[in-house]
Short mmCIF file of C-alpha atoms in Angstrom, two decimals:
data_model
loop_
_atom_site.label_atom_id
_atom_site.label_comp_id
_atom_site.label_asym_id
_atom_site.label_seq_id
_atom_site.Cartn_x
_atom_site.Cartn_y
_atom_site.Cartn_z
CA UNK A 1 -116.79 -26.90 45.00
CA UNK A 2 -115.11 -24.59 42.25
CA UNK A 3 -112.14 -23.14 43.29
CA UNK A 4 -111.49 -19.85 40.21
CA UNK A 5 -107.75 -19.39 42.24
CA UNK A 6 -106.64 -23.07 41.82
CA UNK A 7 -108.10 -22.77 38.04
CA UNK A 8 -106.61 -18.56 36.85
CA UNK A 9 -103.47 -20.74 38.33
CA UNK A 10 -103.50 -23.29 36.73
CA UNK A 11 -103.65 -21.88 33.47
CA UNK A 12 -101.41 -19.61 35.11
CA UNK A 13 -99.04 -21.96 34.60
CA UNK A 14 -100.03 -23.18 31.22
CA UNK A 15 -98.93 -20.57 29.60
CA UNK A 16 -95.13 -19.77 31.30
CA UNK A 17 -94.86 -23.54 30.37
CA UNK A 18 -95.90 -22.85 26.36
CA UNK A 19 -93.52 -20.03 26.56
CA UNK A 20 -90.67 -21.67 28.28
CA UNK A 21 -91.15 -25.19 26.03
CA UNK A 22 -91.81 -24.59 22.96
CA UNK A 23 -89.09 -24.92 20.04
CA UNK A 24 -88.47 -21.56 19.49
CA UNK A 25 -87.77 -21.07 22.87
CA UNK A 26 -85.32 -24.54 23.74
CA UNK A 27 -81.49 -23.98 22.73
CA UNK A 28 -79.66 -27.11 21.02
CA UNK A 29 -76.66 -28.06 22.75
CA UNK A 30 -73.58 -30.34 22.78
CA UNK A 31 -74.17 -31.00 19.04
CA UNK A 32 -71.59 -29.62 17.03
CA UNK A 33 -68.27 -31.96 19.23
CA UNK A 34 -70.34 -35.40 20.26
CA UNK A 35 -72.20 -36.20 16.44
CA UNK A 36 -71.34 -39.97 15.74
CA UNK A 37 -72.17 -38.44 11.92
CA UNK A 38 -69.05 -36.05 12.03
CA UNK A 39 -71.09 -33.81 10.20
CA UNK A 40 -70.19 -30.92 8.08
CA UNK A 41 -71.03 -27.09 9.66
CA UNK A 42 -73.00 -26.31 5.92
CA UNK A 43 -74.38 -30.95 7.33
CA UNK A 44 -75.91 -28.76 10.59
CA UNK A 45 -76.76 -25.66 9.80
CA UNK A 46 -79.50 -28.22 7.28
CA UNK A 47 -80.26 -30.46 10.56
CA UNK A 48 -81.70 -27.50 12.36
CA UNK A 49 -83.80 -26.15 9.05
CA UNK A 50 -84.98 -29.83 8.85
CA UNK A 51 -85.87 -30.18 12.98
CA UNK A 52 -87.44 -26.84 12.39
CA UNK A 53 -85.02 -25.23 14.90
CA UNK A 54 -83.73 -21.12 14.79
CA UNK A 55 -81.62 -21.26 17.72
CA UNK A 56 -78.21 -23.67 18.97
CA UNK A 57 -75.15 -23.07 20.90
CA UNK A 58 -71.51 -24.08 19.70
CA UNK A 59 -69.32 -27.09 21.61
CA UNK A 60 -66.66 -27.34 19.00
CA UNK A 61 -63.91 -30.14 19.73
CA UNK A 62 -60.54 -28.46 18.77
CA UNK A 63 -61.45 -29.87 16.04
CA UNK A 64 -63.30 -27.72 14.50
CA UNK A 65 -61.30 -24.79 14.58
CA UNK A 66 -60.95 -24.31 11.40
CA UNK A 67 -64.75 -24.47 10.50
CA UNK A 68 -65.90 -22.17 13.17
CA UNK A 69 -65.89 -18.96 12.30
CA UNK A 70 -67.56 -20.85 8.48
CA UNK A 71 -70.20 -22.18 10.53
CA UNK A 72 -70.81 -18.98 12.05
CA UNK A 73 -71.16 -17.12 9.23
CA UNK A 74 -73.17 -19.77 7.46
CA UNK A 75 -75.78 -19.91 9.83
CA UNK A 76 -76.01 -16.44 10.21
CA UNK A 77 -77.12 -16.16 6.47
CA UNK A 78 -80.00 -18.93 7.34
CA UNK A 79 -80.86 -16.68 9.87
CA UNK A 80 -79.68 -19.45 12.35
CA UNK A 81 -79.18 -18.29 16.10
CA UNK A 82 -75.98 -18.86 17.96
CA UNK A 83 -76.64 -18.20 21.75
CA UNK A 84 -73.65 -19.23 22.20
CA UNK A 85 -69.53 -20.53 21.80
CA UNK A 86 -68.18 -22.99 23.72
CA UNK A 87 -65.16 -21.85 25.12
CA UNK A 88 -62.80 -23.89 27.43
CA UNK A 89 -59.91 -23.16 30.03
CA UNK A 90 -57.02 -25.09 31.80
CA UNK A 91 -55.17 -22.48 34.15
CA UNK A 92 -52.35 -24.26 33.44
CA UNK A 93 -53.04 -22.88 29.05
CA UNK A 94 -54.46 -20.25 29.45
CA UNK A 95 -53.33 -17.18 31.78
CA UNK A 96 -54.71 -13.20 30.79
CA UNK A 97 -52.83 -11.61 28.26
CA UNK A 98 -51.72 -15.43 27.02
CA UNK A 99 -55.06 -16.99 26.31
CA UNK A 100 -54.63 -20.87 24.44
CA UNK A 101 -54.23 -20.88 20.02
CA UNK A 102 -57.68 -23.18 21.22
CA UNK A 103 -58.94 -20.15 23.04
CA UNK A 104 -57.44 -17.18 21.24
CA UNK A 105 -59.61 -18.19 17.96
CA UNK A 106 -62.77 -18.19 19.66
CA UNK A 107 -62.39 -14.04 20.07
CA UNK A 108 -60.74 -14.11 16.39
CA UNK A 109 -63.62 -15.15 15.01
CA UNK A 110 -66.08 -13.57 17.38
CA UNK A 111 -64.60 -10.00 15.56
CA UNK A 112 -64.46 -11.35 11.97
CA UNK A 113 -68.32 -12.95 11.79
CA UNK A 114 -69.36 -9.97 14.38
CA UNK A 115 -70.81 -12.64 15.57
CA UNK A 116 -72.71 -10.89 19.37
CA UNK A 117 -73.21 -13.33 21.66
CA UNK A 118 -73.14 -15.35 25.06
CA UNK A 119 -69.13 -17.51 25.83
CA UNK A 120 -69.94 -20.53 28.28
CA UNK A 121 -66.68 -20.66 29.90
CA UNK A 122 -65.58 -24.14 32.00
CA UNK A 123 -62.47 -24.81 33.40
CA UNK A 124 -60.52 -28.09 33.57
CA UNK A 125 -62.38 -29.36 37.13
CA UNK A 126 -58.27 -31.47 37.80
CA UNK A 127 -56.48 -27.55 37.75
CA UNK A 128 -57.50 -26.74 40.60
CA UNK A 129 -57.21 -29.76 43.13
CA UNK A 130 -53.83 -28.58 43.99
CA UNK A 131 -55.05 -25.44 44.61
CA UNK A 132 -56.55 -23.33 48.51
CA UNK A 133 -59.84 -22.31 48.45
CA UNK A 134 -58.63 -18.37 48.78
CA UNK A 135 -55.90 -19.59 45.09
CA UNK A 136 -58.65 -20.91 43.70
CA UNK A 137 -61.05 -18.03 43.58
CA UNK A 138 -58.24 -15.62 43.08
CA UNK A 139 -57.47 -17.32 39.86
CA UNK A 140 -60.82 -17.14 38.28
CA UNK A 141 -61.70 -14.26 39.57
CA UNK A 142 -58.66 -12.64 37.71
CA UNK A 143 -59.26 -14.65 34.65
CA UNK A 144 -63.43 -14.32 34.49
CA UNK A 145 -62.66 -10.66 34.48
CA UNK A 146 -60.56 -11.14 31.70
CA UNK A 147 -62.25 -12.97 29.59
CA UNK A 148 -65.23 -11.20 30.66
CA UNK A 149 -63.39 -7.98 29.30
CA UNK A 150 -62.26 -9.22 26.40
CA UNK A 151 -65.69 -10.68 25.67
CA UNK A 152 -67.51 -6.91 26.40
CA UNK A 153 -65.15 -5.23 24.06
CA UNK A 154 -66.68 -7.73 20.98
CA UNK A 155 -70.41 -7.38 22.32
CA UNK A 156 -69.97 -10.44 24.13
CA UNK A 157 -70.82 -11.30 27.68
CA UNK A 158 -69.99 -14.26 29.83
CA UNK A 159 -71.63 -16.86 31.12
CA UNK A 160 -70.06 -19.68 33.66
CA UNK A 161 -70.48 -22.78 32.93
CA UNK A 162 -71.17 -25.89 35.80
CA UNK A 163 -68.38 -28.23 34.40
CA UNK A 164 -67.87 -31.17 37.27
CA UNK A 165 -64.97 -29.64 40.00
CA UNK A 166 -64.16 -26.91 42.52
CA UNK A 167 -65.47 -24.90 39.29
CA UNK A 168 -68.02 -26.08 38.91
CA UNK A 169 -69.77 -26.09 41.80
CA UNK A 170 -72.21 -23.68 42.41
CA UNK A 171 -71.85 -21.46 45.30
CA UNK A 172 -68.38 -21.25 43.77
CA UNK A 173 -70.24 -19.87 40.47
CA UNK A 174 -72.14 -17.37 43.13
CA UNK A 175 -68.57 -16.56 44.40
CA UNK A 176 -67.05 -15.39 41.15
CA UNK A 177 -70.60 -13.07 40.58
CA UNK A 178 -70.48 -11.74 43.72
CA UNK A 179 -67.13 -10.17 43.45
CA UNK A 180 -66.62 -8.94 39.52
CA UNK A 181 -69.98 -6.95 40.79
CA UNK A 182 -69.36 -4.58 37.44
CA UNK A 183 -68.95 -7.04 35.09
CA UNK A 184 -72.70 -8.90 33.34
CA UNK A 185 -71.92 -12.45 34.19
CA UNK A 186 -73.97 -15.30 34.30
CA UNK A 187 -73.80 -18.58 35.20
CA UNK A 188 -75.21 -21.48 33.05
CA UNK A 189 -77.23 -25.12 34.44
CA UNK A 190 -77.04 -27.99 33.89
CA UNK A 191 -78.25 -31.05 34.95
CA UNK A 192 -76.01 -33.24 33.79
CA UNK A 193 -72.89 -31.87 35.42
CA UNK A 194 -75.57 -31.24 39.31
CA UNK A 195 -75.45 -34.81 40.15
CA UNK A 196 -73.03 -34.69 42.88
CA UNK A 197 -74.91 -32.06 44.28
CA UNK A 198 -78.80 -32.97 43.90
CA UNK A 199 -80.19 -32.49 47.97
CA UNK A 200 -78.92 -28.83 47.83
CA UNK A 201 -80.66 -28.48 43.86
CA UNK A 202 -82.62 -26.33 45.84
CA UNK A 203 -80.79 -24.37 47.13
CA UNK A 204 -78.28 -24.16 44.26
CA UNK A 205 -81.33 -22.97 42.19
CA UNK A 206 -82.90 -20.02 44.13
CA UNK A 207 -78.42 -18.88 44.80
CA UNK A 208 -78.21 -18.76 41.26
CA UNK A 209 -81.60 -17.44 39.92
CA UNK A 210 -80.93 -14.00 39.97
CA UNK A 211 -77.87 -14.50 37.16
CA UNK A 212 -79.18 -17.87 35.75
CA UNK A 213 -78.88 -17.75 31.47
CA UNK A 214 -79.21 -21.33 30.59
CA UNK A 215 -80.69 -23.58 32.50
CA UNK A 216 -79.78 -27.89 30.29
CA UNK A 217 -81.46 -29.52 30.73
CA UNK A 218 -81.45 -33.55 30.29
CA UNK A 219 -82.73 -36.21 32.28
CA UNK A 220 -82.37 -37.36 36.81
CA UNK A 221 -81.66 -39.61 38.25
CA UNK A 222 -79.79 -39.47 41.23
CA UNK A 223 -77.42 -42.69 40.65
CA UNK A 224 -77.82 -42.05 37.52
CA UNK A 225 -76.48 -42.33 33.94
CA UNK A 226 -74.76 -39.15 33.58
CA UNK A 227 -77.54 -38.44 30.02
CA UNK A 228 -80.16 -39.39 29.45
CA UNK A 229 -82.93 -39.02 28.23
CA UNK A 230 -85.51 -36.30 28.90
CA UNK A 231 -88.04 -37.17 30.31
CA UNK A 232 -86.56 -41.50 31.12
CA UNK A 233 -85.35 -40.09 34.68
CA UNK A 234 -87.25 -39.58 38.30
CA UNK A 235 -86.15 -36.25 39.19
CA UNK A 236 -85.93 -34.12 36.17
CA UNK A 237 -89.99 -33.04 36.26
CA UNK A 238 -88.85 -32.34 39.76
CA UNK A 239 -86.29 -30.14 39.60
CA UNK A 240 -87.58 -28.13 35.83
CA UNK A 241 -91.01 -27.55 38.41
CA UNK A 242 -89.03 -25.49 40.94
CA UNK A 243 -87.71 -23.64 38.39
CA UNK A 244 -91.61 -22.86 37.08
CA UNK A 245 -92.16 -21.86 40.65
CA UNK A 246 -89.42 -19.35 41.19
CA UNK A 247 -90.42 -17.89 38.15
CA UNK A 248 -88.35 -19.18 35.17
CA UNK A 249 -89.03 -18.93 31.98
CA UNK A 250 -86.23 -20.07 29.71
CA UNK A 251 -84.60 -20.31 28.14
CA UNK A 252 -83.39 -23.59 28.47
CA UNK A 253 -81.01 -26.23 26.10
CA UNK A 254 -81.76 -28.98 24.99
CA UNK A 255 -78.97 -32.11 24.70
CA UNK A 256 -77.72 -33.66 21.54
CA UNK A 257 -75.87 -35.45 23.83
CA UNK A 258 -75.28 -39.07 23.68
CA UNK A 259 -71.43 -40.38 22.52
CA UNK A 260 -71.96 -42.09 20.30
CA UNK A 261 -74.57 -40.98 19.41
CA UNK A 262 -77.10 -38.71 16.61
CA UNK A 263 -78.08 -35.59 17.55
CA UNK A 264 -80.43 -35.46 14.20
CA UNK A 265 -81.99 -38.62 16.42
CA UNK A 266 -80.98 -37.15 20.26
CA UNK A 267 -83.00 -33.62 19.96
CA UNK A 268 -86.32 -34.71 18.43
CA UNK A 269 -86.42 -37.87 21.75
CA UNK A 270 -85.52 -34.93 24.27
CA UNK A 271 -87.55 -32.67 23.06
CA UNK A 272 -90.16 -35.87 23.23
CA UNK A 273 -89.70 -36.45 26.68
CA UNK A 274 -90.21 -32.69 27.40
CA UNK A 275 -94.10 -33.29 26.39
CA UNK A 276 -94.64 -35.24 27.72
CA UNK A 277 -93.64 -34.44 31.11
CA UNK A 278 -95.20 -30.81 30.44
CA UNK A 279 -98.11 -30.77 27.60
CA UNK A 280 -98.33 -27.45 26.19
CA UNK A 281 -101.69 -27.52 24.69
CA UNK A 282 -103.66 -29.70 27.37
#
């Protein structure tokens, strides 16, 4: 029997997939700090243009701080959107009102370039190992509140990044956001940092959904390895489909990150893997 409702639902799902997974809605990530070719800022912008990509998130390492502002300005001059910049916090070296030089450089360059974007904040996982739950929450909230106010003054926003450890647990990200109701704070959920809690994935994304600003995709197998090409795992299709079923339409991040790899090779492989899992034109 012809089922018109089912056909309409399938067509709607394909339309949503087209929007969510079209190249313009995908954010290349981990293409700065993990690049075997050690591209210069201009070479990175040229690479993105060759790949037909008009946006990315800037995830640097300390060695990139001297060229940070130059790269952001080059991106602006070439009409390439920087969706986010990376800030990695170590509470032994970063304190409210006293950030380490590498952290302070992020805010200094945001102001100098006039870049209004998200700041993806990760915390050093080992810091929390000797802290109680109450101490971990208190210190995280204090730092995130401080960073959020600094960001707002520059026309930017803070997003919490699940980078392992206490801070990276979805329930703790949720607690931090809820503890700061007057701040505009989001969450970036990374598949490649979610292996240790896959059994609770469905519950976690439902909990975080109102605050999800980006989901960074990856091929997923329970047993690992941590990072594999999209389409080569056995879990990522269902994990992505659950997000679509919850009406999450992106943006999605796409990794250019394999240790010792070339983002110009890895990004197309992930794009092709995503296209294979969720065809846009069928």
